[in-house]
Amino acid sequence: MISFILMVNKQGQTRCSKYYQWLPMEERVALESEIIRKCLSRSELQCSFIEYRGYKTIYRRYASLFFIVGTKPDVDVTQVEGAAAENRENELGLLEFIHNLVETMDKWAGSICELDIMYQLEEVHFILDEMVMNGYIVETCKGATLRPVDLLERESRKGEAMFK
Amino acid sequence: MASQAKGLQNFISDLRNAKSKEEESSRVERELAKIRRKFASGLSSKSNEDGSNTSLSSYQRKKYVWKLVYIHVLGYEVDFGHSEVLTLVKSNKFSEKQVGYVALSLLLRGSDPLMNSVVNSIRSDLVAGGASKGSNSVQIDTAQSLALCSIANISGLELIQALHVEVQHNLVSKTSSPNVKKKSALCLLRLVRTSPNLFAGREFAPHIAQLLQDRHLGVLTSTMSLLNGLAVQHPTEYETLIPYVVHILGMLVIKKACGKEYLYYKTPSPWLQIKLLKFLQLYPNILAEKDANPSSKASTAQLTQVVQKILTETDVSDSINKSNADHAILFEAVNLIVCWGPSGPTQLREAAMKLLGKFISVREPNIRYLALMTMAKLAQLDTGSAEGVKKHQTTVLVSLKDADISVRRRALDLLFVMCDSDNAEMIVDELVNHLVLADAAIREEMVLKIAILAEKYATDLRWYVDTILKLISISGDHVSDPIWHRVVQIVTNHPQGDLQAYAAATLLVAASPRRCHETAVRVAAYVLGEFGFLIAERPGMSGEEQFRILHQHWHSSDETTRAILISTYAKLANLYEECRPLVAPVFARCKNSVDVEIQQRSAEYAAMREAFSPEAVEDLLREMPPFEDKEQTALELRLKDKEGEDSATFVKAARPSVEQRQRAAQAAAAAREVEEEAQRQHYEEEGGEEDYDEEDRLQDLAPVGIPKEIIPAMRKAFSNLCTCSSGVLFENNFIQIGLKHDYQAAQGRITVFFGNVTSNLLKHVRISIDDCDHLRMQKQGTEGLLDDEEGGGCSVAARTQAKLLILVETLAPFDDAPAMRVKFETTEGIKHEYPLRLPIVATCFMEPVELASGAFMQRWKSLEGQERECQEIVKAPQSAPEIDEEYMEKIRSIITDGLHFGHCQGCDPTPWTISGAATYRTGSKDKNGNNINVGCLVRVEANPQARAFRVTTRTLHPLCSKAVKNVALVSIKLA
């Protein structure tokens, strides 16, 4: 399952993070910084997968933005058998899922950049919530994903704006 | 686009402009303080029952909550404001609700007690969409989605248990919109995961079947996630759904029936296809079922057709995205084929193998990575695939040197999995070679895997010991305790052959240099303590030497190593008289150690001799009994921790190899033999002498070995014989073994006499001599003497002898002496078995060479170099007189008569040096048919003040240098 999604700039600062498994804050910060460091230090010629502390991380770089998806074996098997299970995620599938996410965000904000994510963090979250839930891909069609965001805009035009 | 709050904008800008982490955090602290103040102001008068502040406007509340969310994302703890979030969730306004739910799922943990107060609000959203009256259906729908989303992402057990009825209803209700359905599905998945017993599986299958007929691909995608979660837990209950899944797969792959919006670079929803294929992997036997009904037959036929199509029609396209998506599906299809294993169609398996073989050498790193990973799974299958994988061994070895650590890891895994009896030696050697260059990140993993493979596939356990030693010397820091513990276990548990002696000798050599890794010291210390006595009669490996070699590491060792060393010292001191004065000061010093373990051990060992009887001390310091063979070794457990139980590598490690089974069988057979032997003897005694006492009977079970008290005398006799042409090799109350030997160039003639010194008959006298590569031997003896069968052998009457004649020819330099086992039985039926060594050492084959001083010095200089030179200092024995010219004359005669070296008089400037030269003759021929010879030079320099001698040997062959040095040292010590 997907355990977290990160959007990071090339200085290594996290611009958006979403976790699907609860981690204490210190652990989260440590994990993020280590994984980001590893991703940033890799070259174009190396593969897009990193294994680190039981996570298999799939990342993709878009200009100055890194999109990082961390996956883990499904939770239930861990609990039932008391042993670590095989990670059943499809690596290339997630690699293309990142691209699908980026295309969706492009459709929403033109060409997506770090500033869009920073200043419209709430909408990024809405989009992410539409695409991934509970650690699994739920929707991949761009139109369907962007509907709640469109709805929000319509609402704001009606005078019930997000911030007013 | 929604307009942003100005305050929030400013805050984000400030953070963006922060130049350092400190600046950022101080800005965050300031903001947190401000928000806390805002939330708290006027709280006493105007707060709601749940503690939120009513004086805040909707705008303010949203703004501050967003700031909190932002701060949280940056990695700061946010531990207040939760009640404001709940107020937003409960709001009737859509915009507030949305902010509330997002913040809820980010900031709060499912188990938070505050969650309880919001359950009802979420429930009303779930049921009808609690948005303001008059809101349209879109809004209801969205509110429902929001509620579902937050439950799915964060909720704890209480929340989902309280709401699961509503969620389930939403999923199956005909009126729910696709959006709600797909979110409900993943919501339920969370329930299935967290409390599987709450969820009735069987009744739910029909609902899933109904959902699988939905046309909406979003619904299908999330339903498949749910189904995968359910079917993992109860595969049989969802087996009926296979035809539905195959049908959908057929639609997507063969008919390409898919809405335009779900096409991803012209591929019909790759993610859905992946999930469908994943589901089918849960049923590895569907193709094997012969008695299937026609409908399921049709579906399996369709399935193979689909897989076939994926396999053959996937191609690299111009668009990397299209290519990736297609290959994602392809790899999943290959996974399915791997799952089917031998029950799947052979041609599919072969096609998959061929594809992977191609992929592991492509340039695209992602594909290479995945191909290596998948191939490891395929190699696990028993059916011939392993052979197919082996063809790619060279390519995989290349990947082991890839620039990318992820790829290297996969290559390592694959090598591990494809390793078997045939290629183990090569793969292990290759891995060991690569370990030298491998970077730190992967070393530990490599060391662990090499250790497991070496143990699994060792046809000769000596190779295993050597391999682990190499690991220690290359990468000692990564050789964890379980690895060296395992070496000890294996050596202890396998007394067959001369593994124990070999391990002791090898480890002694490994620990000889001043600098060696601490782990090597630990293993050496332990093994020498246990089995050091087996090699004590070899030249240069006496108990004293063993102590000296181990003790040189004392100062650089940590507490754990020292504790092991102390136990070893105690064992050495027990066996060898001459070690006692050396060990005593160490114990005395350590009695005051700050480390409790060391203190205790040394105090106890020091006091033991006085406190107990000699037998009790003997018992305490006896060798350890064999270790219990556990189901899973510590190494396998470690691998399991690291990689998971299902991983191909672990499955591999847990399966015993042919070699391991053989070894286990051997050990069991040996144990059985001992038992049967004991039983047979038991019967014989019962029949023969009925009044045999119980105690004596117990003693008979194992043959009597060499009593420890005569070991020092025996070693002395052996050393004497190395330089003398005749003498007594062994003597006790039963038997006297005398020996005469003379040599001519590469050949020697050895006569051994076995004299019965008792007044009774000795029965079943048998001799076995181990063959070794460097000596060619011909044996001839009194009839039956060489017949090593149980019950065979010859009888030697009182006061008579049996005779053995051995003709040897040396083929290569060597530095040990051949082992000889002497077995016999007394008339009382007590068995004796003595492991001895024949004094055939390298110096026996020397031929003296007379060299003029100029020639000697010239050769001496030309043989300079680490490998060729051996040097060691030896003290004159305590009892010896002062070193004077007479004494030097004695040394000279040792060199000339004992070692067969020619004395080179001219090159000794003072009476305190003696130089000699000789040729070591072997029977091997070189290319031209001439015998191969090795030139040897030796120099002994005396220091009368220090009562010490320095022995230096230089020869063309490292083993020769060592052998000559050892013999010279021992002889000088005995002079």
PDB file of N, CA and C in Angstrom, chain B residues 186-222:
ATOM      1  N   LEU B 186     -13.079   1.785  -0.290  1.00  0.00           N
ATOM      2  CA  LEU B 186     -11.780   1.880   0.380  1.00  0.00           C
ATOM      3  C   LEU B 186     -11.941   2.106   1.879  1.00  0.00           C
ATOM      4  N   CYS B 187     -13.057   2.741   2.241  1.00  0.00           N
ATOM      5  CA  CYS B 187     -13.364   2.915   3.648  1.00  0.00           C
ATOM      6  C   CYS B 187     -13.536   1.548   4.303  1.00  0.00           C
ATOM      7  N   LEU B 188     -14.286   0.689   3.629  1.00  0.00           N
ATOM      8  CA  LEU B 188     -14.515  -0.652   4.151  1.00  0.00           C
ATOM      9  C   LEU B 188     -13.214  -1.441   4.229  1.00  0.00           C
ATOM     10  N   LEU B 189     -12.367  -1.202   3.257  1.00  0.00           N
ATOM     11  CA  LEU B 189     -11.085  -1.913   3.249  1.00  0.00           C
ATOM     12  C   LEU B 189     -10.350  -1.655   4.567  1.00  0.00           C
ATOM     13  N   ARG B 190     -10.467  -0.414   5.025  1.00  0.00           N
ATOM     14  CA  ARG B 190      -9.803  -0.092   6.287  1.00  0.00           C
ATOM     15  C   ARG B 190     -10.395  -0.918   7.422  1.00  0.00           C
ATOM     16  N   LEU B 191     -11.687  -1.084   7.369  1.00  0.00           N
ATOM     17  CA  LEU B 191     -12.360  -1.887   8.385  1.00  0.00           C
ATOM     18  C   LEU B 191     -11.882  -3.337   8.315  1.00  0.00           C
ATOM     19  N   VAL B 192     -11.807  -3.848   7.093  1.00  0.00           N
ATOM     20  CA  VAL B 192     -11.367  -5.234   6.896  1.00  0.00           C
ATOM     21  C   VAL B 192      -9.970  -5.424   7.480  1.00  0.00           C
ATOM     22  N   ARG B 193      -9.153  -4.418   7.260  1.00  0.00           N
ATOM     23  CA  ARG B 193      -7.770  -4.511   7.721  1.00  0.00           C
ATOM     24  C   ARG B 193      -7.662  -4.444   9.228  1.00  0.00           C
ATOM     25  N   THR B 194      -8.416  -3.500   9.822  1.00  0.00           N
ATOM     26  CA  THR B 194      -8.215  -3.279  11.252  1.00  0.00           C
ATOM     27  C   THR B 194      -8.979  -4.285  12.106  1.00  0.00           C
ATOM     28  N   SER B 195     -10.168  -4.690  11.687  1.00  0.00           N
ATOM     29  CA  SER B 195     -10.903  -5.654  12.509  1.00  0.00           C
ATOM     30  C   SER B 195     -11.603  -6.670  11.613  1.00  0.00           C
ATOM     31  N   PRO B 196     -10.847  -7.644  11.139  1.00  0.00           N
ATOM     32  CA  PRO B 196     -11.395  -8.590  10.167  1.00  0.00           C
ATOM     33  C   PRO B 196     -12.579  -9.393  10.697  1.00  0.00           C
ATOM     34  N   ASN B 197     -12.627  -9.594  12.006  1.00  0.00           N
ATOM     35  CA  ASN B 197     -13.730 -10.418  12.521  1.00  0.00           C
ATOM     36  C   ASN B 197     -15.077  -9.705  12.486  1.00  0.00           C
ATOM     37  N   LEU B 198     -15.036  -8.380  12.412  1.00  0.00           N
ATOM     38  CA  LEU B 198     -16.272  -7.607  12.372  1.00  0.00           C
ATOM     39  C   LEU B 198     -16.993  -7.792  11.041  1.00  0.00           C
ATOM     40  N   PHE B 199     -16.230  -8.187  10.072  1.00  0.00           N
ATOM     41  CA  PHE B 199     -16.730  -8.108   8.719  1.00  0.00           C
ATOM     42  C   PHE B 199     -17.037  -9.500   8.205  1.00  0.00           C
ATOM     43  N   ALA B 200     -18.298  -9.737   7.911  1.00  0.00           N
ATOM     44  CA  ALA B 200     -18.688 -11.069   7.463  1.00  0.00           C
ATOM     45  C   ALA B 200     -18.312 -11.240   6.004  1.00  0.00           C
ATOM     46  N   GLY B 201     -17.390 -12.111   5.732  1.00  0.00           N
ATOM     47  CA  GLY B 201     -16.860 -12.252   4.387  1.00  0.00           C
ATOM     48  C   GLY B 201     -17.830 -12.893   3.417  1.00  0.00           C
ATOM     49  N   ARG B 202     -18.361 -14.052   3.809  1.00  0.00           N
ATOM     50  CA  ARG B 202     -19.116 -14.880   2.870  1.00  0.00           C
ATOM     51  C   ARG B 202     -20.285 -14.119   2.236  1.00  0.00           C
ATOM     52  N   GLU B 203     -21.050 -13.449   3.108  1.00  0.00           N
ATOM     53  CA  GLU B 203     -22.252 -12.799   2.569  1.00  0.00           C
ATOM     54  C   GLU B 203     -21.878 -11.643   1.657  1.00  0.00           C
ATOM     55  N   PHE B 204     -20.669 -11.227   1.764  1.00  0.00           N
ATOM     56  CA  PHE B 204     -20.328 -10.017   1.022  1.00  0.00           C
ATOM     57  C   PHE B 204     -19.939 -10.286  -0.422  1.00  0.00           C
ATOM     58  N   ALA B 205     -19.601 -11.509  -0.720  1.00  0.00           N
ATOM     59  CA  ALA B 205     -19.178 -11.819  -2.082  1.00  0.00           C
ATOM     60  C   ALA B 205     -20.203 -11.394  -3.144  1.00  0.00           C
ATOM     61  N   PRO B 206     -21.499 -11.663  -2.930  1.00  0.00           N
ATOM     62  CA  PRO B 206     -22.471 -11.241  -3.957  1.00  0.00           C
ATOM     63  C   PRO B 206     -22.475  -9.729  -4.189  1.00  0.00           C
ATOM     64  N   HIS B 207     -22.301  -8.987  -3.086  1.00  0.00           N
ATOM     65  CA  HIS B 207     -22.276  -7.520  -3.250  1.00  0.00           C
ATOM     66  C   HIS B 207     -21.115  -7.101  -4.133  1.00  0.00           C
ATOM     67  N   ILE B 208     -19.972  -7.740  -3.869  1.00  0.00           N
ATOM     68  CA  ILE B 208     -18.802  -7.397  -4.673  1.00  0.00           C
ATOM     69  C   ILE B 208     -19.069  -7.769  -6.134  1.00  0.00           C
ATOM     70  N   ALA B 209     -19.705  -8.929  -6.324  1.00  0.00           N
ATOM     71  CA  ALA B 209     -20.021  -9.350  -7.685  1.00  0.00           C
ATOM     72  C   ALA B 209     -20.851  -8.280  -8.389  1.00  0.00           C
ATOM     73  N   GLN B 210     -21.794  -7.737  -7.639  1.00  0.00           N
ATOM     74  CA  GLN B 210     -22.650  -6.707  -8.220  1.00  0.00           C
ATOM     75  C   GLN B 210     -21.824  -5.468  -8.565  1.00  0.00           C
ATOM     76  N   LEU B 211     -20.909  -5.114  -7.636  1.00  0.00           N
ATOM     77  CA  LEU B 211     -20.079  -3.935  -7.882  1.00  0.00           C
ATOM     78  C   LEU B 211     -19.157  -4.149  -9.087  1.00  0.00           C
ATOM     79  N   LEU B 212     -18.748  -5.397  -9.285  1.00  0.00           N
ATOM     80  CA  LEU B 212     -17.830  -5.663 -10.389  1.00  0.00           C
ATOM     81  C   LEU B 212     -18.521  -5.518 -11.738  1.00  0.00           C
ATOM     82  N   GLN B 213     -19.857  -5.459 -11.697  1.00  0.00           N
ATOM     83  CA  GLN B 213     -20.556  -5.267 -12.973  1.00  0.00           C
ATOM     84  C   GLN B 213     -20.798  -3.802 -13.267  1.00  0.00           C
ATOM     85  N   ASP B 214     -20.347  -2.955 -12.369  1.00  0.00           N
ATOM     86  CA  ASP B 214     -20.494  -1.522 -12.568  1.00  0.00           C
ATOM     87  C   ASP B 214     -19.701  -1.105 -13.810  1.00  0.00           C
ATOM     88  N   ARG B 215     -20.220  -0.124 -14.524  1.00  0.00           N
ATOM     89  CA  ARG B 215     -19.511   0.305 -15.733  1.00  0.00           C
ATOM     90  C   ARG B 215     -18.434   1.333 -15.417  1.00  0.00           C
ATOM     91  N   HIS B 216     -18.565   1.932 -14.223  1.00  0.00           N
ATOM     92  CA  HIS B 216     -17.673   3.033 -13.874  1.00  0.00           C
ATOM     93  C   HIS B 216     -16.295   2.500 -13.474  1.00  0.00           C
ATOM     94  N   LEU B 217     -15.257   2.867 -14.194  1.00  0.00           N
ATOM     95  CA  LEU B 217     -13.937   2.295 -13.934  1.00  0.00           C
ATOM     96  C   LEU B 217     -13.366   2.723 -12.580  1.00  0.00           C
ATOM     97  N   GLY B 218     -13.756   3.909 -12.118  1.00  0.00           N
ATOM     98  CA  GLY B 218     -13.316   4.359 -10.791  1.00  0.00           C
ATOM     99  C   GLY B 218     -13.851   3.417  -9.726  1.00  0.00           C
ATOM    100  N   VAL B 219     -15.134   3.069  -9.867  1.00  0.00           N
ATOM    101  CA  VAL B 219     -15.734   2.143  -8.909  1.00  0.00           C
ATOM    102  C   VAL B 219     -15.021   0.797  -8.977  1.00  0.00           C
ATOM    103  N   LEU B 220     -14.760   0.346 -10.185  1.00  0.00           N
ATOM    104  CA  LEU B 220     -14.081  -0.941 -10.351  1.00  0.00           C
ATOM    105  C   LEU B 220     -12.699  -0.911  -9.694  1.00  0.00           C
ATOM    106  N   THR B 221     -11.983   0.178  -9.913  1.00  0.00           N
ATOM    107  CA  THR B 221     -10.627   0.264  -9.356  1.00  0.00           C
ATOM    108  C   THR B 221     -10.654   0.119  -7.845  1.00  0.00           C
ATOM    109  N   SER B 222     -11.534   0.884  -7.196  1.00  0.00           N
ATOM    110  CA  SER B 222     -11.524   0.815  -5.739  1.00  0.00           C
ATOM    111  C   SER B 222     -12.143  -0.488  -5.248  1.00  0.00           C
TER     112      SER B 222
END
